[in-house]
mmCIF file of C-alpha atoms in Angstrom:
data_model
loop_
_atom_site.group_PDB
_atom_site.id
_atom_site.type_symbol
_atom_site.label_atom_id
_atom_site.label_comp_id
_atom_site.label_asym_id
_atom_site.label_seq_id
_atom_site.Cartn_x
_atom_site.Cartn_y
_atom_site.Cartn_z
ATOM 1 C CA MET A 21 -25.260 -11.250 14.153
ATOM 2 C CA ASP A 22 -23.620 -14.546 15.099
ATOM 3 C CA CYS A 23 -20.073 -13.527 15.967
ATOM 4 C CA ASP A 24 -16.830 -15.380 16.510
ATOM 5 C CA MET A 25 -13.787 -13.256 17.294
ATOM 6 C CA GLY A 26 -11.239 -16.049 17.172
ATOM 7 C CA GLY A 27 -8.352 -15.791 14.698
ATOM 8 C CA ASP A 28 -7.417 -18.106 11.826
ATOM 9 C CA GLU A 29 -4.043 -19.331 10.754
ATOM 10 C CA GLY A 30 -2.850 -16.999 8.030
ATOM 11 C CA GLU A 31 -5.410 -14.334 8.919
ATOM 12 C CA LEU A 32 -4.314 -10.723 8.339
ATOM 13 C CA PHE A 33 -5.576 -7.544 10.005
ATOM 14 C CA ALA A 34 -7.124 -9.684 12.768
ATOM 15 C CA SER A 35 -7.358 -6.745 15.172
ATOM 16 C CA ARG A 36 -9.487 -4.837 12.639
ATOM 17 C CA ARG A 37 -12.481 -7.174 12.601
ATOM 18 C CA VAL A 38 -15.471 -5.711 10.758
ATOM 19 C CA ALA A 39 -17.775 -8.722 10.704
ATOM 20 C CA SER A 40 -17.980 -12.379 11.614
ATOM 21 C CA CYS A 41 -21.309 -13.750 10.475
ATOM 22 C CA ARG A 42 -23.004 -16.832 9.140
ATOM 23 C CA ASP A 43 -26.129 -15.462 7.472
ATOM 24 C CA VAL A 44 -26.315 -14.152 3.913
ATOM 25 C CA GLU A 45 -27.832 -10.746 4.644
ATOM 26 C CA HIS A 46 -25.211 -9.719 7.205
ATOM 27 C CA ALA A 47 -22.415 -10.925 4.927
ATOM 28 C CA ARG A 48 -23.852 -9.001 1.974
ATOM 29 C CA ARG A 49 -24.185 -5.842 4.054
ATOM 30 C CA ALA A 50 -20.671 -6.057 5.566
ATOM 31 C CA LEU A 51 -18.916 -6.554 2.216
ATOM 32 C CA SER A 52 -20.993 -3.825 0.573
ATOM 33 C CA ASP A 53 -20.140 -1.333 3.332
ATOM 34 C CA VAL A 54 -16.385 -1.928 3.058
ATOM 35 C CA PHE A 55 -15.898 -2.492 -0.684
ATOM 36 C CA LEU A 56 -18.847 -2.353 -3.090
ATOM 37 C CA PRO A 57 -22.332 -3.883 -3.431
ATOM 38 C CA VAL A 58 -22.189 -7.683 -3.616
ATOM 39 C CA ASP A 59 -24.637 -10.559 -3.842
ATOM 40 C CA PHE A 60 -24.638 -14.339 -3.358
ATOM 41 C CA PRO A 61 -26.922 -15.362 -6.238
ATOM 42 C CA SER A 62 -27.072 -19.063 -5.431
ATOM 43 C CA ALA A 63 -27.696 -18.597 -1.704
ATOM 44 C CA ARG A 64 -31.122 -18.731 -0.069
ATOM 45 C CA ALA A 65 -32.051 -16.503 2.846
ATOM 46 C CA SER A 66 -31.466 -19.457 5.179
ATOM 47 C CA SER A 67 -28.056 -20.306 3.673
ATOM 48 C CA ARG A 68 -24.863 -19.986 5.686
ATOM 49 C CA VAL A 69 -21.815 -18.234 4.273
ATOM 50 C CA ASP A 70 -19.560 -18.146 7.376
ATOM 51 C CA LEU A 71 -17.848 -14.870 6.527
ATOM 52 C CA LYS A 72 -14.991 -13.342 8.485
ATOM 53 C CA LEU A 73 -14.040 -9.850 7.343
ATOM 54 C CA ASN A 74 -11.227 -7.584 8.573
ATOM 55 C CA ALA A 75 -10.475 -4.204 7.013
ATOM 56 C CA LEU A 76 -8.578 -0.937 7.457
ATOM 57 C CA THR A 77 -7.485 1.986 5.318
ATOM 58 C CA VAL A 78 -3.922 3.100 4.651
ATOM 59 C CA GLY A 79 -4.109 6.569 3.187
ATOM 60 C CA ARG A 80 -6.937 6.131 0.706
ATOM 61 C CA VAL A 81 -6.296 2.450 -0.037
ATOM 62 C CA THR A 82 -8.691 -0.029 1.580
ATOM 63 C CA CYS A 83 -7.018 -3.264 2.709
ATOM 64 C CA GLY A 84 -9.200 -6.213 3.658
ATOM 65 C CA TYR A 85 -9.071 -9.889 4.548
ATOM 66 C CA MET A 86 -12.082 -12.160 4.043
ATOM 67 C CA ARG A 87 -12.633 -15.861 4.591
ATOM 68 C CA PHE A 88 -15.493 -18.201 3.707
ATOM 69 C CA ASN A 89 -15.834 -21.751 5.007
ATOM 70 C CA ASP A 90 -18.061 -23.121 2.256
ATOM 71 C CA ALA A 91 -17.730 -22.935 -1.511
ATOM 72 C CA LEU A 92 -19.887 -20.138 -2.924
ATOM 73 C CA ARG A 93 -20.454 -17.724 -5.782
ATOM 74 C CA LEU A 94 -20.052 -13.989 -5.138
ATOM 75 C CA GLU A 95 -21.073 -11.337 -7.675
ATOM 76 C CA THR A 96 -20.249 -7.624 -7.372
ATOM 77 C CA ALA A 97 -21.854 -4.540 -8.832
ATOM 78 C CA GLU A 98 -19.869 -2.545 -11.397
ATOM 79 C CA ALA A 99 -16.753 -1.389 -9.590
ATOM 80 C CA GLU A 100 -16.068 2.312 -9.103
ATOM 81 C CA HIS A 101 -12.396 1.767 -8.270
ATOM 82 C CA TYR A 102 -9.501 -0.614 -9.022
ATOM 83 C CA HIS A 103 -9.495 -3.875 -7.062
ATOM 84 C CA ILE A 104 -6.855 -6.537 -6.425
ATOM 85 C CA ASP A 105 -7.955 -9.920 -5.018
ATOM 86 C CA ILE A 106 -5.151 -12.078 -3.602
ATOM 87 C CA PRO A 107 -6.042 -15.609 -2.422
ATOM 88 C CA THR A 108 -4.256 -16.673 0.768
ATOM 89 C CA ALA A 109 -5.985 -20.064 1.133
ATOM 90 C CA GLY A 110 -7.830 -22.213 -1.386
ATOM 91 C CA ARG A 111 -8.593 -21.364 -4.984
ATOM 92 C CA ALA A 112 -11.166 -19.378 -6.923
ATOM 93 C CA THR A 113 -12.235 -18.647 -10.467
ATOM 94 C CA MET A 114 -12.613 -14.901 -11.040
ATOM 95 C CA ARG A 115 -14.079 -13.148 -14.054
ATOM 96 C CA ALA A 116 -14.675 -9.448 -14.747
ATOM 97 C CA GLY A 117 -17.580 -8.708 -17.090
ATOM 98 C CA LEU A 118 -17.226 -10.753 -20.271
ATOM 99 C CA GLY A 119 -13.457 -11.088 -19.871
ATOM 100 C CA GLN A 120 -11.372 -14.215 -19.541
ATOM 101 C CA SER A 121 -11.510 -16.267 -16.370
ATOM 102 C CA ILE A 122 -8.635 -16.001 -13.912
ATOM 103 C CA TYR A 123 -7.759 -19.107 -11.900
ATOM 104 C CA ALA A 124 -6.586 -17.436 -8.718
ATOM 105 C CA THR A 125 -4.350 -19.126 -6.151
ATOM 106 C CA PRO A 126 -1.968 -17.915 -3.414
ATOM 107 C CA ARG A 127 0.557 -17.447 -6.259
ATOM 108 C CA LYS A 128 -1.737 -15.647 -8.703
ATOM 109 C CA ALA A 129 -4.033 -12.695 -7.943
ATOM 110 C CA GLY A 130 -6.764 -10.977 -9.945
ATOM 111 C CA VAL A 131 -6.644 -7.281 -10.919
ATOM 112 C CA PHE A 132 -9.970 -5.668 -11.810
ATOM 113 C CA MET A 133 -10.814 -2.366 -13.487
ATOM 114 C CA PRO A 134 -13.568 0.153 -12.716
ATOM 115 C CA GLY A 135 -16.844 -0.109 -14.582
ATOM 116 C CA ARG A 136 -17.118 -3.904 -14.598
ATOM 117 C CA PRO A 137 -18.857 -6.395 -12.324
ATOM 118 C CA VAL A 138 -16.839 -9.346 -11.063
ATOM 119 C CA ALA A 139 -17.957 -12.920 -10.379
ATOM 120 C CA ILE A 140 -15.938 -15.084 -7.986
ATOM 121 C CA ASP A 141 -16.514 -18.824 -7.570
ATOM 122 C CA THR A 142 -14.602 -20.085 -4.544
ATOM 123 C CA GLY A 143 -13.640 -23.488 -3.269
ATOM 124 C CA GLU A 144 -14.138 -24.509 0.351
ATOM 125 C CA ARG A 145 -12.212 -22.690 3.103
ATOM 126 C CA PHE A 146 -11.280 -19.903 0.742
ATOM 127 C CA ALA A 147 -9.567 -16.741 2.014
ATOM 128 C CA GLN A 148 -8.250 -13.693 0.219
ATOM 129 C CA LEU A 149 -6.735 -10.268 0.686
ATOM 130 C CA SER A 150 -8.573 -7.492 -1.132
ATOM 131 C CA LEU A 151 -7.238 -4.071 -2.060
ATOM 132 C CA MET A 152 -9.432 -1.218 -3.273
ATOM 133 C CA ILE A 153 -7.505 1.672 -4.868
ATOM 134 C CA PRO A 154 -9.390 4.873 -5.786
ATOM 135 C CA ARG A 155 -9.564 5.383 -9.539
ATOM 136 C CA ASP A 156 -8.829 9.120 -9.477
ATOM 137 C CA GLN A 157 -5.800 8.640 -7.259
ATOM 138 C CA LEU A 158 -4.246 5.973 -9.464
ATOM 139 C CA ASN A 159 -4.974 7.951 -12.634
ATOM 140 C CA LEU A 160 -3.351 11.052 -11.125
ATOM 141 C CA GLU A 161 -0.236 9.063 -10.230
ATOM 142 C CA ALA A 162 -0.058 7.724 -13.804
ATOM 143 C CA GLU A 163 -0.530 11.192 -15.314
ATOM 144 C CA ASN A 164 2.233 12.671 -13.229
ATOM 145 C CA LEU A 165 4.616 9.820 -14.001
ATOM 146 C CA LEU A 166 3.954 10.314 -17.709
ATOM 147 C CA GLY A 167 3.781 14.097 -17.627
ATOM 148 C CA ILE A 168 0.613 14.088 -19.762
ATOM 149 C CA ALA A 169 -3.137 13.796 -19.211
ATOM 150 C CA LEU A 170 -4.557 10.319 -19.763
ATOM 151 C CA THR A 171 -6.612 10.006 -22.943
ATOM 152 C CA HIS A 172 -7.545 6.384 -22.195
ATOM 153 C CA PRO A 173 -8.260 4.741 -18.842
ATOM 154 C CA LEU A 174 -5.664 2.462 -17.321
ATOM 155 C CA GLU A 175 -6.269 -1.121 -18.401
ATOM 156 C CA PHE A 176 -4.257 -3.674 -16.427
ATOM 157 C CA SER A 177 -3.457 -7.264 -17.194
ATOM 158 C CA GLY A 178 -5.993 -9.272 -15.208
ATOM 159 C CA GLU A 179 -3.455 -11.635 -13.627
ATOM 160 C CA MET A 180 -0.854 -10.599 -11.054
ATOM 161 C CA ASP A 181 2.036 -13.024 -10.520
ATOM 162 C CA LEU A 182 2.895 -13.029 -6.822
ATOM 163 C CA ASP A 183 6.205 -14.851 -7.374
ATOM 164 C CA VAL A 184 7.862 -11.996 -9.294
ATOM 165 C CA PRO A 185 9.441 -8.941 -7.594
ATOM 166 C CA GLY A 186 6.390 -6.681 -8.025
ATOM 167 C CA GLY A 187 4.022 -9.221 -6.488
ATOM 168 C CA GLN A 188 6.474 -9.918 -3.677
ATOM 169 C CA VAL A 189 6.696 -6.197 -2.870
ATOM 170 C CA VAL A 190 2.889 -5.978 -2.637
ATOM 171 C CA MET A 191 2.805 -8.914 -0.211
ATOM 172 C CA GLN A 192 5.663 -7.483 1.849
ATOM 173 C CA VAL A 193 3.809 -4.166 2.218
ATOM 174 C CA LEU A 194 0.612 -5.974 3.245
ATOM 175 C CA ARG A 195 2.503 -7.978 5.874
ATOM 176 C CA THR A 196 4.019 -4.727 7.186
ATOM 177 C CA ILE A 197 0.538 -3.194 7.403
ATOM 178 C CA ASP A 198 -0.719 -6.326 9.160
ATOM 179 C CA LYS A 199 2.057 -6.148 11.755
ATOM 180 C CA ALA A 200 1.477 -2.445 12.365
ATOM 181 C CA SER A 201 -2.267 -2.966 12.746
ATOM 182 C CA GLU A 202 -1.668 -5.206 15.765
ATOM 183 C CA HIS A 203 -0.584 -2.228 17.885
ATOM 184 C CA PRO A 204 -3.393 -0.675 19.950
ATOM 185 C CA ASP A 205 -2.115 2.806 19.079
ATOM 186 C CA GLY A 206 -1.812 2.016 15.353
ATOM 187 C CA GLY A 207 1.961 1.540 15.328
ATOM 188 C CA LEU A 208 3.445 2.722 12.027
ATOM 189 C CA LEU A 209 -0.031 3.466 10.694
ATOM 190 C CA ALA A 210 -0.499 6.222 13.277
ATOM 191 C CA HIS A 211 2.358 8.189 11.704
ATOM 192 C CA PRO A 212 1.235 10.059 8.543
ATOM 193 C CA LEU A 213 4.625 9.799 6.809
ATOM 194 C CA ALA A 214 4.844 6.047 7.389
ATOM 195 C CA ALA A 215 1.267 5.406 6.218
ATOM 196 C CA GLN A 216 1.859 7.560 3.153
ATOM 197 C CA ARG A 217 5.026 5.656 2.323
ATOM 198 C CA LEU A 218 3.180 2.320 2.424
ATOM 199 C CA GLU A 219 0.371 3.674 0.235
ATOM 200 C CA GLN A 220 2.821 5.058 -2.333
ATOM 201 C CA VAL A 221 4.726 1.775 -2.595
ATOM 202 C CA LEU A 222 1.463 -0.029 -3.402
ATOM 203 C CA LEU A 223 0.459 2.527 -6.058
ATOM 204 C CA HIS A 224 3.845 2.738 -7.765
ATOM 205 C CA THR A 225 4.367 -1.021 -7.699
ATOM 206 C CA LEU A 226 1.029 -1.484 -9.446
ATOM 207 C CA LEU A 227 1.857 1.169 -12.067
ATOM 208 C CA LEU A 228 5.466 0.161 -12.702
ATOM 209 C CA ASP A 229 5.413 -3.626 -12.253
ATOM 210 C CA GLN A 230 1.940 -4.757 -13.321
ATOM 211 C CA GLN A 231 1.509 -4.773 -17.099
ATOM 212 C CA HIS A 232 -1.027 -2.266 -18.465
ATOM 213 C CA ASN A 233 -1.804 -0.314 -21.638
ATOM 214 C CA LEU A 234 0.575 2.541 -20.706
ATOM 215 C CA SER A 235 3.510 0.425 -19.517
ATOM 216 C CA ALA A 236 5.585 1.087 -22.656
ATOM 217 C CA ALA A 237 5.143 4.847 -22.277
ATOM 218 C CA LEU A 238 6.284 4.687 -18.659
ATOM 219 C CA VAL A 239 9.580 3.011 -19.526
ATOM 220 C CA SER A 240 10.405 5.236 -22.521
ATOM 221 C CA PRO A 241 13.166 7.848 -21.953
ATOM 222 C CA ALA A 242 12.039 11.083 -20.322
ATOM 223 C CA PRO A 243 13.660 14.513 -20.817
ATOM 224 C CA ALA A 244 15.582 15.680 -17.756
ATOM 225 C CA ALA A 245 14.375 18.706 -15.839
ATOM 226 C CA GLY A 246 16.767 21.654 -15.952
ATOM 227 C CA MET A 247 18.831 22.838 -13.005
ATOM 228 C CA ARG A 248 16.243 25.360 -11.857
ATOM 229 C CA PRO A 249 13.377 22.863 -11.171
ATOM 230 C CA VAL A 250 15.832 20.556 -9.405
ATOM 231 C CA ALA A 251 17.121 23.425 -7.240
ATOM 232 C CA GLN A 252 13.554 24.476 -6.459
ATOM 233 C CA ALA A 253 12.650 20.926 -5.488
ATOM 234 C CA VAL A 254 15.704 20.630 -3.240
ATOM 235 C CA GLU A 255 14.769 23.883 -1.511
ATOM 236 C CA LEU A 256 11.201 22.690 -0.946
ATOM 237 C CA LEU A 257 12.397 19.420 0.566
ATOM 238 C CA ARG A 258 14.995 21.034 2.811
ATOM 239 C CA ASN A 259 12.567 23.683 4.049
ATOM 240 C CA ASP A 260 9.844 21.184 4.980
ATOM 241 C CA PRO A 261 11.086 17.572 5.268
ATOM 242 C CA SER A 262 8.220 16.652 7.616
ATOM 243 C CA ARG A 263 5.606 17.358 4.947
ATOM 244 C CA PRO A 264 4.165 14.130 3.502
ATOM 245 C CA TRP A 265 5.751 14.734 0.110
ATOM 246 C CA THR A 266 5.163 12.461 -2.832
ATOM 247 C CA VAL A 267 7.263 12.687 -5.983
ATOM 248 C CA THR A 268 4.029 13.523 -7.789
ATOM 249 C CA GLU A 269 3.311 16.503 -5.545
ATOM 250 C CA LEU A 270 6.918 17.694 -5.711
ATOM 251 C CA ALA A 271 6.947 17.568 -9.512
ATOM 252 C CA THR A 272 3.693 19.524 -9.630
ATOM 253 C CA GLU A 273 5.163 22.205 -7.355
ATOM 254 C CA VAL A 274 8.075 22.818 -9.749
ATOM 255 C CA SER A 275 5.979 22.376 -12.934
ATOM 256 C CA VAL A 276 7.673 19.343 -14.485
ATOM 257 C CA SER A 277 6.680 15.699 -14.919
ATOM 258 C CA VAL A 278 7.660 13.099 -12.355
ATOM 259 C CA ARG A 279 9.988 11.312 -14.766
ATOM 260 C CA SER A 280 11.656 14.578 -15.832
ATOM 261 C CA LEU A 281 12.265 15.515 -12.200
ATOM 262 C CA GLN A 282 13.648 12.062 -11.439
ATOM 263 C CA GLU A 283 15.991 12.268 -14.444
ATOM 264 C CA GLY A 284 17.075 15.777 -13.373
ATOM 265 C CA PHE A 285 17.926 14.557 -9.865
ATOM 266 C CA ARG A 286 19.814 11.597 -11.319
ATOM 267 C CA ARG A 287 21.947 13.778 -13.568
ATOM 268 C CA SER A 288 22.504 16.619 -11.098
ATOM 269 C CA LEU A 289 22.701 14.845 -7.741
ATOM 270 C CA ASP A 290 23.085 11.146 -8.629
ATOM 271 C CA THR A 291 20.001 10.281 -6.586
ATOM 272 C CA THR A 292 16.205 10.437 -6.771
ATOM 273 C CA PRO A 293 13.882 13.008 -5.173
ATOM 274 C CA MET A 294 12.535 10.520 -2.620
ATOM 275 C CA ALA A 295 16.002 9.151 -1.813
ATOM 276 C CA TYR A 296 17.167 12.735 -1.235
ATOM 277 C CA LEU A 297 14.182 13.285 1.077
ATOM 278 C CA ARG A 298 14.880 10.042 2.971
ATOM 279 C CA GLN A 299 18.438 11.244 3.608
ATOM 280 C CA LEU A 300 17.111 14.524 4.997
ATOM 281 C CA ARG A 301 14.732 12.622 7.251
ATOM 282 C CA LEU A 302 17.517 10.276 8.332
ATOM 283 C CA GLU A 303 19.442 13.328 9.510
ATOM 284 C CA LYS A 304 16.341 14.455 11.427
ATOM 285 C CA VAL A 305 16.165 11.025 13.095
ATOM 286 C CA HIS A 306 19.823 11.298 14.076
ATOM 287 C CA GLN A 307 19.186 14.732 15.562
ATOM 288 C CA ALA A 308 16.103 13.532 17.453
ATOM 289 C CA LEU A 309 17.948 10.508 18.867
ATOM 290 C CA ALA A 310 20.878 12.660 19.941
ATOM 291 C CA ASN A 311 18.538 15.080 21.747
ATOM 292 C CA ALA A 312 16.068 12.576 23.192
ATOM 293 C CA GLU A 313 15.338 12.699 26.906
ATOM 294 C CA PRO A 314 15.946 9.310 28.576
ATOM 295 C CA GLY A 315 12.775 7.197 28.507
ATOM 296 C CA SER A 316 10.756 9.750 26.530
ATOM 297 C CA LEU A 317 10.718 8.021 23.120
ATOM 298 C CA THR A 318 11.928 4.789 21.573
ATOM 299 C CA VAL A 319 14.032 4.372 18.443
ATOM 300 C CA THR A 320 11.030 2.755 16.737
ATOM 301 C CA GLU A 321 8.767 5.710 17.535
ATOM 302 C CA ILE A 322 11.261 8.277 16.252
ATOM 303 C CA ALA A 323 11.947 6.285 13.073
ATOM 304 C CA ALA A 324 8.231 5.824 12.367
ATOM 305 C CA HIS A 325 7.569 9.534 12.943
ATOM 306 C CA TRP A 326 9.939 10.279 10.041
ATOM 307 C CA GLY A 327 8.416 7.671 7.742
ATOM 308 C CA PHE A 328 10.821 4.711 8.125
ATOM 309 C CA THR A 329 8.559 1.662 7.933
ATOM 310 C CA HIS A 330 11.089 -1.174 7.625
ATOM 311 C CA LEU A 331 13.106 -1.075 10.839
ATOM 312 C CA GLY A 332 15.743 -3.585 9.720
ATOM 313 C CA ARG A 333 16.565 -1.576 6.601
ATOM 314 C CA PHE A 334 16.416 1.656 8.585
ATOM 315 C CA ALA A 335 18.929 0.384 11.154
ATOM 316 C CA ALA A 336 21.337 -0.791 8.436
ATOM 317 C CA THR A 337 21.107 2.517 6.548
ATOM 318 C CA TYR A 338 21.536 4.478 9.772
ATOM 319 C CA ARG A 339 24.685 2.557 10.744
ATOM 320 C CA SER A 340 26.107 2.965 7.248
ATOM 321 C CA THR A 341 25.490 6.730 7.386
ATOM 322 C CA PHE A 342 26.495 7.550 10.968
ATOM 323 C CA SER A 343 28.880 4.643 11.813
ATOM 324 C CA GLU A 344 26.812 3.668 14.863
ATOM 325 C CA SER A 345 23.461 2.097 15.587
ATOM 326 C CA PRO A 346 20.404 4.217 16.453
ATOM 327 C CA SER A 347 20.424 2.871 20.021
ATOM 328 C CA GLU A 348 24.092 3.835 20.399
ATOM 329 C CA THR A 349 23.260 7.408 19.393
ATOM 330 C CA MET A 350 20.462 7.484 21.945
ATOM 331 C CA ARG A 351 22.642 6.012 24.708
ATOM 332 C CA ALA A 352 25.370 8.549 23.992
ATOM 333 C CA ALA A 353 22.828 11.327 24.468
ATOM 334 C CA SER A 354 21.763 10.044 27.901
ATOM 335 C CA PRO A 355 23.643 11.496 30.900
ATOM 336 C CA PRO A 356 25.628 8.922 32.873
ATOM 337 C CA ARG A 357 23.961 7.552 35.988
ATOM 338 C CA ARG A 358 25.446 8.451 39.365
#
């Protein structure tokens, strides 16, 4: 394989290089191994595709970056999972099955459903971010939000606007993942709670902000859970705040739907289940900082251990809660030097 490990401007996940190759067969194999079987129907065996491919997983979501120097046509097999393709440089025409064409740019992404092949015609020097989200995981999240079993598969609008809040959140999460992936030890991604938090934001943003055939049902009023399920949920959270809880798992444990549990927390405690859990974890951070041995851990490491992925927001919330910065708490815990 002809390899080039140099980085590109705008490249994401650069430390997670999977392939850098010029020949068709290696490019086909690399993309098929990470995502799904692909082909370059117009390319000859001697053609050059100049692929660079970086990839990593966050929870069960596969995040990738790919770049091609020359214009080309790429065709996939029928997808098993949901895919989001987000151009970061250049333009492409994307089409799933016999559906309408999507003219994708760095401001407009394509969202593709399982069971359909996709054809992508790129311009020169085209690059994109690709997300692969397991079908069963996304369906389970939707079922628990609705409180009912799905009778029809999720069918998303094929275009994702990256200028609206939902699209901006997706890009912000991907940039956070990119930054964390630069650390040799994995940074935030090495902490299960932090990785889970990033995965959940991607899933819930897709379900709640991207239009699909069940969007209306998700925004319709939900009955509130009674006091008993809320009290049970609170007890579960307080007894095990380090567990990688999701609101879906918590609702299942107390036998109500996600939306009913959320409405119950709102009425009873004026908060949400995950906000309540974040407050518990914030208290654990405060305790850990106050008890930390000098030089043993950093504020960043302790915050990441408890699932706080955005350090600026964490620091502001911490100061608002405890009337001091995290570093001030840690300094106060250190014995004075003699």
